[in-house]
XYZ file of C-alpha atoms in Angstrom:
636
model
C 0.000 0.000 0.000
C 2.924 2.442 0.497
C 4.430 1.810 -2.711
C 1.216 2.386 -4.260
C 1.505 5.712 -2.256
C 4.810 7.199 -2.929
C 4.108 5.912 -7.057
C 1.050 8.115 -6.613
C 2.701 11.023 -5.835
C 2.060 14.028 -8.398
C 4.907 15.365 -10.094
C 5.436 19.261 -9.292
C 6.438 19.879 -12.863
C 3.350 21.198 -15.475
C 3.633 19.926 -19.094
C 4.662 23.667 -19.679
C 7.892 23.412 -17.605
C 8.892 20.170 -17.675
C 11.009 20.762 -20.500
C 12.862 23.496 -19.029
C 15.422 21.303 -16.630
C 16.247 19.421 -19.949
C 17.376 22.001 -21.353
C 20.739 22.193 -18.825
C 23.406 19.701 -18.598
C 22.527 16.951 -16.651
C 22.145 18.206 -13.354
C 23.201 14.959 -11.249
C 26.662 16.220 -11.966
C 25.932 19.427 -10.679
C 24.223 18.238 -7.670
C 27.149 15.410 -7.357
C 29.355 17.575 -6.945
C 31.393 18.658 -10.584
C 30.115 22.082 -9.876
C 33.068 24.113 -11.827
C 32.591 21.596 -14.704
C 28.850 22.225 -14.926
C 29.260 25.673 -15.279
C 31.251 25.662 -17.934
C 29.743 23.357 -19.826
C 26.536 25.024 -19.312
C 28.450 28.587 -20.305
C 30.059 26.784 -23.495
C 26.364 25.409 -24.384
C 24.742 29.162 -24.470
C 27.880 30.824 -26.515
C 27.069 27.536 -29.130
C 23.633 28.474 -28.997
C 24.201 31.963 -29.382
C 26.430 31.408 -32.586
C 23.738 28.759 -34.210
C 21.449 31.676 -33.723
C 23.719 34.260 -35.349
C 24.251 31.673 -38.401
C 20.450 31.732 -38.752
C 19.821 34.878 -38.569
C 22.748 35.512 -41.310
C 21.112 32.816 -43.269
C 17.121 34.438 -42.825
C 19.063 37.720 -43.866
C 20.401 36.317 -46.976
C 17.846 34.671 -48.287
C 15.293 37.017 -47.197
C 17.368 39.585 -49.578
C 17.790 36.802 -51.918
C 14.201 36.377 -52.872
C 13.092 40.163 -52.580
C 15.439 41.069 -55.530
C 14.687 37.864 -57.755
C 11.454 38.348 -56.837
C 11.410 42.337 -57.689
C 13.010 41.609 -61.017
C 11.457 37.984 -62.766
C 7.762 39.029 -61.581
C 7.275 40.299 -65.175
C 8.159 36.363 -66.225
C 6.267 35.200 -63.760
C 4.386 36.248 -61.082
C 4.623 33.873 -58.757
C 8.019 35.310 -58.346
C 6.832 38.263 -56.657
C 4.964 36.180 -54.188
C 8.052 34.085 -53.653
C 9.741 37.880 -53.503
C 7.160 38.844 -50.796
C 7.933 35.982 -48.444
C 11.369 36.672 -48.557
C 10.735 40.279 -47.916
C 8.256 39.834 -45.041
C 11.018 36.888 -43.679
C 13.430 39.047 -43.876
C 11.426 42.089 -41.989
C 10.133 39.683 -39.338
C 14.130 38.965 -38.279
C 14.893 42.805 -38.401
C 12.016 43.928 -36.075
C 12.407 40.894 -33.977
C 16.013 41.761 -33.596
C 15.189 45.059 -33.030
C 12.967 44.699 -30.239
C 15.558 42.394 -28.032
C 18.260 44.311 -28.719
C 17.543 47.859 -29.775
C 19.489 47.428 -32.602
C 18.301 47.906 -36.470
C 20.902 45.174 -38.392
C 19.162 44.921 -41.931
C 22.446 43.613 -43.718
C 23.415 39.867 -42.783
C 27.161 39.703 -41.517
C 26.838 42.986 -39.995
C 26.823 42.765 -36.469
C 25.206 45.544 -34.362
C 23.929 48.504 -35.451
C 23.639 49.640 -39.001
C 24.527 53.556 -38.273
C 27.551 52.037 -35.808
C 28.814 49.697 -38.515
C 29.213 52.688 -40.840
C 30.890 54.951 -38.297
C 32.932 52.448 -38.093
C 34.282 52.116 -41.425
C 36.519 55.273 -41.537
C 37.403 54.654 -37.721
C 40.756 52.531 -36.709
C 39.830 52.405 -32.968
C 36.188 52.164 -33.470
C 36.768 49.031 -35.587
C 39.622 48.063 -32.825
C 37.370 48.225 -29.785
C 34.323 46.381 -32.325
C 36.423 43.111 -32.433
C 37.241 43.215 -28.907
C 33.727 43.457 -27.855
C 32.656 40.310 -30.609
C 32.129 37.628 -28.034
C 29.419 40.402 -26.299
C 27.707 40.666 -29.740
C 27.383 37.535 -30.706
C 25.818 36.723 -27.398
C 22.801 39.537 -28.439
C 21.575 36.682 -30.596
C 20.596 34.339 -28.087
C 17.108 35.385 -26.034
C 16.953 37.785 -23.337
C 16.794 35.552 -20.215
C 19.507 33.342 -21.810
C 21.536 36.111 -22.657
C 21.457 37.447 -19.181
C 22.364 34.018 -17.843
C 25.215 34.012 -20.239
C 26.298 36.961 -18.318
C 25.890 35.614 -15.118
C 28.387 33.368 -15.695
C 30.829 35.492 -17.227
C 30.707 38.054 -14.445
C 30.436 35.800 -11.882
C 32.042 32.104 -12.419
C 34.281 32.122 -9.754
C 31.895 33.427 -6.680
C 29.038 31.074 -8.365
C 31.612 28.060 -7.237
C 32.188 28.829 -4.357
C 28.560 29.816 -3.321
C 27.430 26.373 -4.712
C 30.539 24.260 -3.169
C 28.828 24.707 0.129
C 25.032 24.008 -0.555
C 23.984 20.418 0.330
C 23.570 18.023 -2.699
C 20.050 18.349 -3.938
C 19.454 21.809 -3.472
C 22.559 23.328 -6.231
C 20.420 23.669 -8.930
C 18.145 25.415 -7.008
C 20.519 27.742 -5.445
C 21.917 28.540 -8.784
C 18.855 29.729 -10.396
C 18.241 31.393 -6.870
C 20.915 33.477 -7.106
C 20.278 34.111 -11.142
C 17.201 35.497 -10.591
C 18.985 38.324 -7.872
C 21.702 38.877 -10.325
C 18.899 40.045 -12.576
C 17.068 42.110 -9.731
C 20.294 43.799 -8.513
C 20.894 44.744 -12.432
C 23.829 42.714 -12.463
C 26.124 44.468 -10.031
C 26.361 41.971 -7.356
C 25.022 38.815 -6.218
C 23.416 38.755 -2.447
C 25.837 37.156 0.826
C 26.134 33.234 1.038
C 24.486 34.370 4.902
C 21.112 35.477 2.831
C 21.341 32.376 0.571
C 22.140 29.932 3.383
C 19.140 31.190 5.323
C 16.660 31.076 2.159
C 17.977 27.598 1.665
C 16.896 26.241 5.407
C 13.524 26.296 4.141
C 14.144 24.778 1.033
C 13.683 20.695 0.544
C 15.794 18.616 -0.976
C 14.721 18.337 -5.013
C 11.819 15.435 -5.003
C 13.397 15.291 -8.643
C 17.331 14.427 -8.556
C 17.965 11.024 -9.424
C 19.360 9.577 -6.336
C 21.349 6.508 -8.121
C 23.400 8.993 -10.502
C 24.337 11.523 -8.205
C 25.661 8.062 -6.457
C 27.788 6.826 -9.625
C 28.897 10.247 -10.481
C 29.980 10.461 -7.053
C 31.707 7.075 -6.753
C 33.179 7.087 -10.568
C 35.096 10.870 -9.727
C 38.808 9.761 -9.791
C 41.681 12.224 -8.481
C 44.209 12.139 -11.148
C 47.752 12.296 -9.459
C 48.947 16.706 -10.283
C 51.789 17.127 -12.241
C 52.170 20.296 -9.942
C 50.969 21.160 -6.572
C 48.523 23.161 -6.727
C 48.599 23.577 -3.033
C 51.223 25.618 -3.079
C 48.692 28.068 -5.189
C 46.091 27.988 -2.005
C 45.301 30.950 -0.270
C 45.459 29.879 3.682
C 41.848 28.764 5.346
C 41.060 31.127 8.671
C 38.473 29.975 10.917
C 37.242 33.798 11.706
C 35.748 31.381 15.470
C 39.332 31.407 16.009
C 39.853 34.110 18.563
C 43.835 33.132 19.380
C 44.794 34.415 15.748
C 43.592 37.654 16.368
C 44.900 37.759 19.666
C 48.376 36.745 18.675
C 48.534 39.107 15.730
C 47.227 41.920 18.630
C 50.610 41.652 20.809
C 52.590 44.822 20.830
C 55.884 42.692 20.963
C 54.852 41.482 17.444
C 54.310 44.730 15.823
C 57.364 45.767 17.600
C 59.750 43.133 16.208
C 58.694 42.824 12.533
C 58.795 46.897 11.814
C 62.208 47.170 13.697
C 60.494 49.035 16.697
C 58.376 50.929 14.985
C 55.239 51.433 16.790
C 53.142 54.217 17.026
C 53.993 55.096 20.366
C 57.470 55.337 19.435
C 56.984 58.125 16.525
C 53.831 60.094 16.664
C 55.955 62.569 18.451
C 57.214 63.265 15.158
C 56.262 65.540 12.096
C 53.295 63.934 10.228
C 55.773 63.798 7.283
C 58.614 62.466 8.947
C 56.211 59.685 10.221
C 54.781 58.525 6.896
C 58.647 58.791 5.316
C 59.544 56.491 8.282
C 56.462 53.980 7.760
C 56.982 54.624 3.640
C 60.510 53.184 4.515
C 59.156 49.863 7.284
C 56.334 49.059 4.525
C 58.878 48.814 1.554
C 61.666 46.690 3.920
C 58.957 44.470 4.730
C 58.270 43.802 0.615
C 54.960 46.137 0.431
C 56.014 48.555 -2.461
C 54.166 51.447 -1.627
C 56.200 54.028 -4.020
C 55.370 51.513 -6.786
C 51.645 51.949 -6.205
C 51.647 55.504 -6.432
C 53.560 55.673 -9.392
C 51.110 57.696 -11.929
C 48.437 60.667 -11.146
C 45.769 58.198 -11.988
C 45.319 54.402 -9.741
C 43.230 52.139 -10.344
C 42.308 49.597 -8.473
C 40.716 46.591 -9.441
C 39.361 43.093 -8.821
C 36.857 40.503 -7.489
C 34.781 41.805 -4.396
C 36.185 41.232 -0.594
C 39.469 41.564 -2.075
C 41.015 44.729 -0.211
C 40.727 47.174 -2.858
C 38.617 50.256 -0.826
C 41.757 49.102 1.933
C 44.633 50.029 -0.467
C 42.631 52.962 -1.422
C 42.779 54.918 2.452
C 46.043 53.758 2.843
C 47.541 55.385 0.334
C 44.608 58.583 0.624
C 46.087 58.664 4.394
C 49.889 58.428 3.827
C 49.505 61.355 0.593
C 48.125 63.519 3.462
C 50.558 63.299 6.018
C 53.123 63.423 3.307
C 51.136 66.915 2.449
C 49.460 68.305 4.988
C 47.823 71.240 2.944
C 46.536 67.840 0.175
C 42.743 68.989 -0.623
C 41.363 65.239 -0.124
C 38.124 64.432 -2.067
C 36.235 61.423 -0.899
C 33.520 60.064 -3.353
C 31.368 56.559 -1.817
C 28.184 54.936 -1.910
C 27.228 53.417 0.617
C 28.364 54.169 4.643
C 31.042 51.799 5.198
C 33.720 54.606 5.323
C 37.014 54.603 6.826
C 37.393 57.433 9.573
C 40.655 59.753 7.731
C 40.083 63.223 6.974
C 38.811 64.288 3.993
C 35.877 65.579 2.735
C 33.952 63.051 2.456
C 30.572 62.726 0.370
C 28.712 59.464 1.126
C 25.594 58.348 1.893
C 26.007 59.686 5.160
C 25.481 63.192 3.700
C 21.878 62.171 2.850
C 20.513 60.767 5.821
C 16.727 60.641 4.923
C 17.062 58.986 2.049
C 16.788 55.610 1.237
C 20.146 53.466 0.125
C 19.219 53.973 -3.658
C 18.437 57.482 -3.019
C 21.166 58.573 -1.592
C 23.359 56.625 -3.536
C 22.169 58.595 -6.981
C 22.505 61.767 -4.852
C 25.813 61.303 -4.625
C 26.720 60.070 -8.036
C 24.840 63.412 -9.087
C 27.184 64.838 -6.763
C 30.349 63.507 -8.223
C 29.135 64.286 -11.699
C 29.197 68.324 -10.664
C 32.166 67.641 -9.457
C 33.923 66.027 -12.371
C 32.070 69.045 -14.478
C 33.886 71.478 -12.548
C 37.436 70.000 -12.642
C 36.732 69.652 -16.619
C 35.809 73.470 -16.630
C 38.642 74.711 -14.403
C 42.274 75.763 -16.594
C 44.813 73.280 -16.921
C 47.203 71.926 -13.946
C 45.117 74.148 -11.839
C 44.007 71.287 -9.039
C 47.802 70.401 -7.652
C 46.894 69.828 -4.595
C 43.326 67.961 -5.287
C 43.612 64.189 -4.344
C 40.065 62.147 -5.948
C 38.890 58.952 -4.565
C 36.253 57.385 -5.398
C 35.067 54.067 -4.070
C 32.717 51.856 -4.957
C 33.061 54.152 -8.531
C 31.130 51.420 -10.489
C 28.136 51.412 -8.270
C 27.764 55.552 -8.491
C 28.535 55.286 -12.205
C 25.724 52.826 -12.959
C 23.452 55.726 -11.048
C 24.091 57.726 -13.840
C 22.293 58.324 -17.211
C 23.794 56.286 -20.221
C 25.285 59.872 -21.530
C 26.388 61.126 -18.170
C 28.357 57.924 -17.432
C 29.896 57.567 -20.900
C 31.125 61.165 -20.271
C 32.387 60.796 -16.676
C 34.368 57.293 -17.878
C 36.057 59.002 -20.636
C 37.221 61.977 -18.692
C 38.520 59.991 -15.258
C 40.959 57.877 -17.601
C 41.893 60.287 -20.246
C 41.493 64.148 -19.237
C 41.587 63.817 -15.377
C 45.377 64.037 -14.968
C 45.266 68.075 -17.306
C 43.727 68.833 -13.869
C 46.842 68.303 -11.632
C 45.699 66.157 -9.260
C 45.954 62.570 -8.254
C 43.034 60.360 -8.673
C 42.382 56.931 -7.193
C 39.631 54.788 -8.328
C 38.167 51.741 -6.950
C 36.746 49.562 -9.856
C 34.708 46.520 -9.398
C 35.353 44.271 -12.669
C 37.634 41.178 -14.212
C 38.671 44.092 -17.342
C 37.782 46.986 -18.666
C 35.174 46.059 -20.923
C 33.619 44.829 -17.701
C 33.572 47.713 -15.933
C 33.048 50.311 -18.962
C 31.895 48.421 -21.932
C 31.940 50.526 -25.560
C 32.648 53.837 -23.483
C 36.526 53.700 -23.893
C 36.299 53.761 -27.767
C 39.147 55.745 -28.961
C 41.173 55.619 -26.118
C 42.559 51.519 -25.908
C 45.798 51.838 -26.015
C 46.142 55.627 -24.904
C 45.133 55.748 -21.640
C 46.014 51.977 -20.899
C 49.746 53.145 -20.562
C 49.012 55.827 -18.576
C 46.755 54.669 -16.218
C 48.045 52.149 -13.121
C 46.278 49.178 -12.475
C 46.692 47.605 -9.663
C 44.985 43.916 -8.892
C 44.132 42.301 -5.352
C 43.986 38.689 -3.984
C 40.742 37.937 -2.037
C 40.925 34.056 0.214
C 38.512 32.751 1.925
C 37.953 32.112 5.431
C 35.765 29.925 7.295
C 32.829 31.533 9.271
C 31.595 27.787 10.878
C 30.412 24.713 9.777
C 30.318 24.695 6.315
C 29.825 28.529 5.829
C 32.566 30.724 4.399
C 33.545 34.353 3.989
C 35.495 36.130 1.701
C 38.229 38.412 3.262
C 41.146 40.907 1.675
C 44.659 38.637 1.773
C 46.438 41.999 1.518
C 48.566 40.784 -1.370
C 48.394 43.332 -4.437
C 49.900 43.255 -7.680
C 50.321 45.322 -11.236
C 47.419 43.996 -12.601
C 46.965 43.879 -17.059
C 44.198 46.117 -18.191
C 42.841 43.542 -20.484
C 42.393 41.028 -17.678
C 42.695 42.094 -13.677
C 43.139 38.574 -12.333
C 46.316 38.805 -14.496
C 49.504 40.198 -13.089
C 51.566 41.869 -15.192
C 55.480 40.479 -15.699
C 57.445 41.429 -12.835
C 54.550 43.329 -10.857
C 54.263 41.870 -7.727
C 53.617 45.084 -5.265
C 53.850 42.212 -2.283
C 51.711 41.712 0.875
C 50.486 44.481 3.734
C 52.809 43.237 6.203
C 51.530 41.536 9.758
C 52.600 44.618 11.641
C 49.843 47.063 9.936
C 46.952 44.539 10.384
C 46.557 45.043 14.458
C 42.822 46.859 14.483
C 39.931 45.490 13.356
C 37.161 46.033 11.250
C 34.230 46.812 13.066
C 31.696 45.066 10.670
C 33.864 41.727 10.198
C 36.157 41.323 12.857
C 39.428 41.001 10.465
C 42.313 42.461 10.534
C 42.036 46.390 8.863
C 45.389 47.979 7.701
C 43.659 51.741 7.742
C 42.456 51.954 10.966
C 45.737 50.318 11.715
C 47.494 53.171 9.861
C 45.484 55.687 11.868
C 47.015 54.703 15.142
C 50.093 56.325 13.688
C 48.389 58.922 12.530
C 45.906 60.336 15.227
C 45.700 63.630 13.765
C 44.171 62.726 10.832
C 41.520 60.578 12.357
C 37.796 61.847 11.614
C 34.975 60.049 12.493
C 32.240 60.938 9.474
C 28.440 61.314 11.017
C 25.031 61.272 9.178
C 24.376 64.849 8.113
C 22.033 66.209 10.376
C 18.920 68.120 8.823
C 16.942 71.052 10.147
C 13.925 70.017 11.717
C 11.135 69.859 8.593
C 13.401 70.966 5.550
C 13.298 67.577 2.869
C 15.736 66.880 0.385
C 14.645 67.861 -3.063
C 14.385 64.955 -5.429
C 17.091 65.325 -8.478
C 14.577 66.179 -11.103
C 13.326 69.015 -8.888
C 16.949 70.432 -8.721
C 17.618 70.261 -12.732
C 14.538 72.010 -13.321
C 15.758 74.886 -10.790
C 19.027 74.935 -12.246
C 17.569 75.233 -15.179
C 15.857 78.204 -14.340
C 18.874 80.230 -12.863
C 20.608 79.698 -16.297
C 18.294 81.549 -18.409
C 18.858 85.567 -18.651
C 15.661 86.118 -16.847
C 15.818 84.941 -13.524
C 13.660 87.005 -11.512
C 10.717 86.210 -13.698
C 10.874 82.853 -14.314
C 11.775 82.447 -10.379
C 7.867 84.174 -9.522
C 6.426 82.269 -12.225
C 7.067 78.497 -10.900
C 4.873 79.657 -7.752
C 2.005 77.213 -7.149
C -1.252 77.617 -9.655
C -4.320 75.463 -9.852
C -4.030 73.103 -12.477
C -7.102 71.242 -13.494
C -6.548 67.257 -14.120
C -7.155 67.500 -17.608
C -4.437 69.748 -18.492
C -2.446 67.123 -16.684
C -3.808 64.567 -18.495
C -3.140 66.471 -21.673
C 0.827 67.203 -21.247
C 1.098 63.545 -20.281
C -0.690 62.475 -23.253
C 1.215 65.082 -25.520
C 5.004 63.157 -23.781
C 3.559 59.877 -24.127
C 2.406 59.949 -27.932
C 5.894 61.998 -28.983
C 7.928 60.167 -31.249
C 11.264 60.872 -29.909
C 12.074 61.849 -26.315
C 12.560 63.658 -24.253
C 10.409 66.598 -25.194
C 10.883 70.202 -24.762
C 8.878 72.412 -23.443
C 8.293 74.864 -26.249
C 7.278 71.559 -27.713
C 4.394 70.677 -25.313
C 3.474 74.494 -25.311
C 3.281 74.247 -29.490
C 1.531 70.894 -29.569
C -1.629 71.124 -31.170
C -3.531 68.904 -29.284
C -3.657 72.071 -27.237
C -6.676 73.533 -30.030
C -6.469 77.248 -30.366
C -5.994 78.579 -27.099
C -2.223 77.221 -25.881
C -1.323 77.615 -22.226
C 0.787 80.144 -20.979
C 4.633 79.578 -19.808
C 3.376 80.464 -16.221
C 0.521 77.978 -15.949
C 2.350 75.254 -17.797
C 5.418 75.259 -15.876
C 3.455 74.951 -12.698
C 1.563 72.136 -14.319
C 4.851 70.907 -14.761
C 6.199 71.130 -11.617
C 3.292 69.327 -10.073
C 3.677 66.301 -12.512
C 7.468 66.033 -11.589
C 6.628 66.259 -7.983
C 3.812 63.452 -8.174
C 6.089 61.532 -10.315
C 4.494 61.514 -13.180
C 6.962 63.111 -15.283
C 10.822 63.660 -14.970
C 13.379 66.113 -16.777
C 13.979 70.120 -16.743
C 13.182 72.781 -19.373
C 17.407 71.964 -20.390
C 16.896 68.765 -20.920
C 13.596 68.054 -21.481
C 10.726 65.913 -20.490
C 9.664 62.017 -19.993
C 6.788 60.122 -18.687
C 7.688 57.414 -15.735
């Protein structure tokens, strides 16, 4: 009777989705355990899929055209030629809207990849063709269909942490977990992938897949032979930490050991000194202990790159705090999202500075923030900004804030026009290359700015956090890193490892060892603990829409009237209705406002600038409508 039970147990799969797991690899090796191997094969399968699908569409192209001209010119021998010529034609249109609608993209000519307008800009451009090949594994992904081609990029981003993640879920939950943490890669917009803690905790309530087939998990498991290395790859492996282990952190805490590995240099045997004369003598401990510091700061721009945990934001206030005790009078410029911040002086714009917003709205307030900033510096005469010293963490989070144009803009002029300024500029950067991190916005500068630009990689391990849980942590080991690949050290560039002497605080939020705050015991006059900004009692933050739009209006000749004429006016709903109707139905965006004023849906009798601004104003501020009178006007 129990066997007739458990046979009569309804599948959980519809005849709609039962296909879909077939679709993968066989998933008993992924759930027995050849996790790296699955991926791969499963990344390998979409690139095939996405280059039978480029074939095709060559092929639809081709004889699409084919027909439509034999078709155009034997229909006077015989007209069923111009029906054949009509098929071909409407085949033919079919592919280019159908393209066109995935990937914004009109590609009429077969064996033209991307855009038609591109592809002839192109022709009579060297670079433009240059940076076109580099980016043809991204283009021929385009081909494949949207959720697939998103996947495809979940794997390339993310191989590595995807591994690592899955390594540690039980067997019978890995496909699960992976298509778990797809479907937040797609949320987040591809910039990171949630903590193995939020994962781990989804996953308690998850059962065991009812479908996995028990027996070949078993033989996969049983037939997986370890082939003697012909090198030892342990020698490769970053040290395990259990972070439960409390007697590593208090070893590493003993002043005798600081003491004897920096040749007595401690910081209560030199803070009596200059600030200069302190970070000369640390300059000289760091670079006798193998750390090359000097190396580091070897160009006016630094960038610093790599996978995520891997010390990069670390390496970044070390060298912001020993360039301002080297120069006291160094005009510091701290650009963040988020409020993890490290407590040095500068001036520091963060979340912090917008307390009442949200994480995403603050975060966009201060990319808007550094975007007035870089506006200024490109504004301001040559070698004027000596003393200025950028940072910019998290920089690929506060770019992605931006708008397409904005960011394009901003990219170009960090890595190619920043250094006319005079100052020094460190950047964090997020990213396993620099297509990653700026795509097609470094088109005409390759080569240029790679050579003047240092890049400089990280090594992230991973420690255990219990059981079967891990975290990733900073190793402290840095190296030149190549601009076409930043897991890729450059010959001869090791930069070496923060030495066990600067790693004596700890971070507050993880417990490990933290170089800066390390460096600030040295340092105590340059400490400065960065607060939320505190606002007056009933004043609100005005949205960024609201603050183009005033800008806007103190740019135009008349200020004083425009100024009394955005006062508030009763609008009636239909006049709403109407602008929103006249922005909706526009064919290109965004639309001015002499436009919406003109429109003739408006009849005889148009509005005036007074009542239409106001109108306006209120749409913006219900959030109906977004843009200023500079830039113009779109619908939500």
């Amino acid at each position: 009777m129990r066997a007739a039970t458990s046979n009569n147990i309804p599948k959980i799969t519809t005849k709609e989705t039962e296909h879909l797991r077939e679709s993968y690899p066989s998933l008993s090796h992924l759930e027995a355990g050849n996790i790296a191997q699955w991926l791969q094969e499963r990344k390998e399968q979409l690139f095939e899929m996405a280059r039978v699908s480029e074939n095709e569409a060559d092929m639809t192209r081709v004889l699409g055209l084919l027909a439509s001209g034999i078709g155009a010119v034997c229909y006077a021998v015989n007209p069923m030629a111009l029906v054949g010529g009509l098929i071909g034609g409407a085949a033919w249109l079919w592919f280019v809207v159908e393209h066109s609608n995935r990937t914004k993209e009109i590609a009429p000519l077969p064996f033209v990849r991307g855009n038609f307008i591109d592809a002839l800009a192109r022709a009579g451009d060297y670079d433009n063709r240059s940076n076109y090949q580099a980016d043809h594994l991204a283009n021929t992904v385009k081909f494949l269909e949207r959720q697939s081609a998103e996947e495809y990029a979940f794997l390339h981003a993310e191989f590595e942490n995807i591994g690592q993640y899955l390594t540690q879920v039980e067997p019978g939950k890995r496909f699960y977990a992976y298509r778990w943490m797809f479907g937040w890669f797609g949320k987040l917009k591809g910039r990171q992938l949630p903590t193995y803690q939020s994962m781990a905790l989804h996953l308690q309530d998850v059962t065991i897949d009812s479908r996995v087939n028990l027996s070949e998990i078993s033989a996969i498991a049983q037939a997986q032979t370890q082939l003697p290395p012909t090198v030892d790859i342990k020698q490769f492996q970053s040290p395990q930490i259990d972070i439960r282990d409390t007697r590593q952190t208090s070893e590493l805490s003993k002043p005798e050991e600081l003491q004897s590995s920096a040749n007595g240099l401690s910081p209560e045997t030199i803070t009596h000194l200059p600030l200069a004369n302190r970070a000369n003598a640390l300059i000289a401990a760091l670079t006798k202990s193998g750390f090359q510091i000097e190396d580091m700061m070897s160009s006016q721009v630094i960038a610093i790159a790599g996978t995520q945990r891997g010390g990069k934001g670390t390496l970044a206030a070390i060298l912001a705090i020993l360039s301002l005790a080297l120069d006291s009078g160094l005009n510091t410029q701290y650009f963040t999202a988020g409020v993890d911040v490290y407590p040095f002086s500068c001036n520091l714009i963060s979340a912090l500075k917008y307390p009442e917003k949200d994480a995403d709205g603050s975060d966009k307030l201060v990319a808007r923030d550094l975007l007035k900033f870089l506006k200024g510096l490109d504004a301001s005469e040559p070698y004027s900004h000596k003393n200025l010293l950028l940072v910019i963490d998290e920089a690929m989070r506060l770019l992605s804030l931006l708008d397409e144009s904005d960011r394009t803009w901003a990219i170009q002029y960090l890595l190619s026009r920043f250094a006319k300024c005079g100052g020094t500029l460190i950047i964090v950067l997020h990213g396993s290359n620099l297509t990653s991190v700026v795509g097609k916005a470094t088109a005409g500068l390759a080569d240029t700015f790679k050579q003047s630009v240092n890049f400089i990689g990280c090594v992230a391990q991973s420690v255990s956090a219990g059981g079967l849980r891990k975290i990733n942590v900073a190793s402290g080991e840095y190296f030149k890193a190549n601009p076409n690949n930043f897991a890729e050290p450059v010959n001869g560039g090791n930069l070496g490892m923060i030495p066990d002497w600067l790693k004596i605080e700890l971070h507050p939020g993880n417990g490990q060892p933290d170089p800066a705050r390390t460096l600030l015991k040295f340092f105590p006059e340059l400490v400065q603990h960065h607060q939320p900004a505190v606002m007056p009692r009933g004043e609100k933050i005005a949205p960024s829409d609201a603050v183009n739009q005033l800008e806007s209006i103190f740019s135009k000749p008349t200020q004083e009237l425009e100024i009394a004429e955005v006062e508030f006016v009763s609008i009636s709903e239909a006049d709403k209705e109407q602008i929103l109707n006249i922005v909706t139905s526009a064919v290109t965006t965004p639309v001015s406002f002499a436009a919406i004023r003109n429109s003739r849906k408006w009849g005889e009798e148009k509005p005036s600038v007074r009542y239409l601004r106001s109108a306006i104003a209120q749409l913006i501020e219900s959030k109906q409508l977004k843009g200023s009178e500079k830039l113009g006007f779109t619908a939500f």
